[in-house]
């Protein structure tokens, strides 16, 4: 009888602590991970120790060139896109950009404005997932649990050598006819803003004066103490202080609650958090180099990857129709304005004093 009870308890312990899904949802403290989710396709090639000869390497490059030489991105004018009307409830796609630094600009009254420069990479639509299919996925089932489901656009950026990626990852781009992209992102869109695969997305997707939301990861500082992480004062510098200069002090009480409360500020990993900066105003767009200037700062260090999309703030949404579903160059072949500035900014090179 005791052996039966022992085996039952053993099976219960195995089921609780060795279940693959249970382990991934146990921790309530760990907010960041260093690995992609387990439902993503393996991306990078696991390289071995053996070296490839120069002849074999040349052969591999020739095969890649033959496979992709006749495949090129489709221009916007060649796509068969249904013309739909824009309404205030429309959710358009976003773009993937790189934070390339901060630049100061000046308004016409002399006020200095700090702007973040975001370079929109070679963005292309990889796939459109309809609402019925996306609602059955792992993420879609959580997001649209109690509301009407929407579609999803998979956007890729930064084409790279296919030799760097696995066969499973490269197969995601076979139907599109594009080189594999380094970066992938998903954007929730309404059905009237859906785009066919291979559609290019540029800086013209947004307009001057528009408010956008920027999503990215904050700067990773690693393991830090309470003085740097939480701004604690620390202990005294002298007069009897021994090894207590940057310590946090007590972390609990010895009375009724003789334990450490959840959320106690202690040393730990600082930074690398997913953050949104909402309501940033676009003050300048360079159409030639696909560069967007937003007023304010964005999460993440220089050279980090961010996502830009229309703001969700109710009072800063569109009042007029934007480029819907995205921007395409004029069909008559006329070039758009190369550099577009906000009306309140002082354009360098223009006269500042008029007589």
Tab-separated table of C-alpha atoms in Angstrom, residues 193-332:
chain	number	residue	atom	x	y	z
A	193	UNK	CA	-5.485	47.585	-44.061
A	194	UNK	CA	-4.184	44.179	-45.159
A	195	UNK	CA	-1.298	44.156	-47.653
A	196	UNK	CA	-0.237	41.374	-50.044
A	197	UNK	CA	3.164	39.715	-49.592
A	198	UNK	CA	6.224	41.468	-50.997
A	199	UNK	CA	4.747	44.944	-50.520
A	200	UNK	CA	7.521	47.464	-49.699
A	201	UNK	CA	7.120	49.753	-46.685
A	202	UNK	CA	9.044	53.040	-46.592
A	203	UNK	CA	9.261	56.198	-44.496
A	204	UNK	CA	6.382	57.613	-46.574
A	205	UNK	CA	4.088	55.283	-44.627
A	206	UNK	CA	3.874	58.126	-42.070
A	207	UNK	CA	3.211	61.859	-42.438
A	208	UNK	CA	4.548	65.023	-40.829
A	209	UNK	CA	2.869	65.961	-37.550
A	210	UNK	CA	1.620	62.432	-36.930
A	211	UNK	CA	1.911	60.873	-33.463
A	212	UNK	CA	3.464	57.395	-33.431
A	213	UNK	CA	4.282	54.733	-30.851
A	214	UNK	CA	7.791	53.274	-30.729
A	215	UNK	CA	8.453	49.828	-29.266
A	216	UNK	CA	11.898	48.578	-28.299
A	217	UNK	CA	14.149	47.153	-25.600
A	218	UNK	CA	15.823	49.404	-23.062
A	219	UNK	CA	19.583	49.519	-22.538
A	220	UNK	CA	20.911	46.353	-20.879
A	221	UNK	CA	23.028	47.233	-17.812
A	222	UNK	CA	23.426	43.688	-16.518
A	223	UNK	CA	23.489	42.884	-12.795
A	224	UNK	CA	23.476	46.090	-10.729
A	225	UNK	CA	23.179	47.001	-7.068
A	226	UNK	CA	20.398	48.903	-5.363
A	227	UNK	CA	22.172	52.287	-5.600
A	228	UNK	CA	22.312	52.234	-9.402
A	229	UNK	CA	19.213	50.135	-10.017
A	230	UNK	CA	16.743	51.794	-7.618
A	231	UNK	CA	18.502	55.020	-6.601
A	232	UNK	CA	19.085	54.078	-2.956
A	233	UNK	CA	21.159	56.472	-0.863
A	234	UNK	CA	23.365	53.755	0.603
A	235	UNK	CA	25.147	53.814	3.920
A	236	UNK	CA	27.495	56.447	5.375
A	237	UNK	CA	30.920	56.885	3.822
A	238	UNK	CA	32.764	56.910	7.148
A	239	UNK	CA	32.234	57.167	10.937
A	240	UNK	CA	31.924	53.512	11.725
A	241	UNK	CA	30.521	52.203	8.425
A	242	UNK	CA	32.114	48.863	7.600
A	243	UNK	CA	31.311	47.290	4.213
A	244	UNK	CA	27.927	49.030	4.152
A	245	UNK	CA	28.575	51.963	1.803
A	246	UNK	CA	26.354	50.825	-1.101
A	247	UNK	CA	24.181	48.229	0.604
A	248	UNK	CA	20.404	48.162	0.640
A	249	UNK	CA	19.830	47.529	4.324
A	250	UNK	CA	16.969	45.501	5.744
A	251	UNK	CA	14.595	43.704	3.364
A	252	UNK	CA	11.831	42.771	5.797
A	253	UNK	CA	10.509	42.912	9.329
A	254	UNK	CA	10.775	40.556	12.249
A	255	UNK	CA	7.266	41.032	13.544
A	256	UNK	CA	3.973	39.935	11.929
A	257	UNK	CA	5.280	39.440	8.379
A	258	UNK	CA	8.479	37.520	8.932
A	259	UNK	CA	9.203	37.113	5.240
A	260	UNK	CA	10.363	39.047	2.171
A	261	UNK	CA	7.432	40.691	0.414
A	262	UNK	CA	7.046	40.202	-3.350
A	263	UNK	CA	8.372	43.182	-5.288
A	264	UNK	CA	11.053	44.089	-2.757
A	265	UNK	CA	13.691	46.361	-4.330
A	266	UNK	CA	16.907	44.356	-4.346
A	267	UNK	CA	20.010	43.970	-6.556
A	268	UNK	CA	19.391	42.227	-9.855
A	269	UNK	CA	19.308	42.477	-13.619
A	270	UNK	CA	18.773	46.054	-14.778
A	271	UNK	CA	17.489	47.065	-18.208
A	272	UNK	CA	16.673	44.973	-21.290
A	273	UNK	CA	12.962	45.591	-20.678
A	274	UNK	CA	10.360	45.837	-23.433
A	275	UNK	CA	8.967	49.359	-23.417
A	276	UNK	CA	6.588	51.581	-25.416
A	277	UNK	CA	7.069	55.301	-25.977
A	278	UNK	CA	3.664	56.601	-27.030
A	279	UNK	CA	2.604	59.795	-28.723
A	280	UNK	CA	5.946	60.850	-30.270
A	281	UNK	CA	5.490	63.511	-32.935
A	282	UNK	CA	7.131	63.163	-36.363
A	283	UNK	CA	8.834	66.458	-37.218
A	284	UNK	CA	10.898	65.523	-40.287
A	285	UNK	CA	10.949	62.797	-42.960
A	286	UNK	CA	13.729	62.219	-45.467
A	287	UNK	CA	12.227	60.276	-48.370
A	288	UNK	CA	15.561	59.740	-50.127
A	289	UNK	CA	17.269	57.882	-47.279
A	290	UNK	CA	14.119	56.583	-45.519
A	291	UNK	CA	14.844	58.440	-42.284
A	292	UNK	CA	12.248	59.590	-39.739
A	293	UNK	CA	12.889	62.229	-37.061
A	294	UNK	CA	10.662	61.907	-33.975
A	295	UNK	CA	10.443	64.420	-31.143
A	296	UNK	CA	11.795	62.900	-27.939
A	297	UNK	CA	13.701	59.730	-27.088
A	298	UNK	CA	12.959	56.069	-27.735
A	299	UNK	CA	13.851	52.944	-25.728
A	300	UNK	CA	17.129	51.239	-26.468
A	301	UNK	CA	20.737	52.225	-27.210
A	302	UNK	CA	22.092	53.571	-30.480
A	303	UNK	CA	22.033	51.017	-33.314
A	304	UNK	CA	19.159	49.079	-31.709
A	305	UNK	CA	16.066	47.845	-33.564
A	306	UNK	CA	12.662	49.418	-32.858
A	307	UNK	CA	9.141	49.150	-34.251
A	308	UNK	CA	7.130	52.214	-35.313
A	309	UNK	CA	3.345	52.221	-35.726
A	310	UNK	CA	0.362	54.541	-35.440
A	311	UNK	CA	-0.312	55.732	-31.909
A	312	UNK	CA	-3.022	54.208	-29.749
A	313	UNK	CA	-3.596	57.374	-27.706
A	314	UNK	CA	-7.227	58.417	-28.311
A	315	UNK	CA	-6.601	62.174	-28.417
A	316	UNK	CA	-3.600	61.947	-30.744
A	317	UNK	CA	-4.956	59.628	-33.414
A	318	UNK	CA	-5.546	60.541	-37.049
A	319	UNK	CA	-8.198	63.090	-37.901
A	320	UNK	CA	-7.528	62.925	-41.660
A	321	UNK	CA	-6.883	59.930	-43.879
A	322	UNK	CA	-3.188	58.868	-43.934
A	323	UNK	CA	-1.542	56.944	-46.808
A	324	UNK	CA	-3.867	53.959	-46.832
A	325	UNK	CA	-3.072	51.085	-46.669
A	326	UNK	CA	0.503	52.356	-47.243
A	327	UNK	CA	2.434	54.882	-49.326
A	328	UNK	CA	3.262	54.192	-52.964
A	329	UNK	CA	5.256	56.492	-55.296
A	330	UNK	CA	3.199	58.410	-57.879
A	331	UNK	CA	2.332	56.379	-60.968
A	332	UNK	CA	3.268	59.217	-63.324
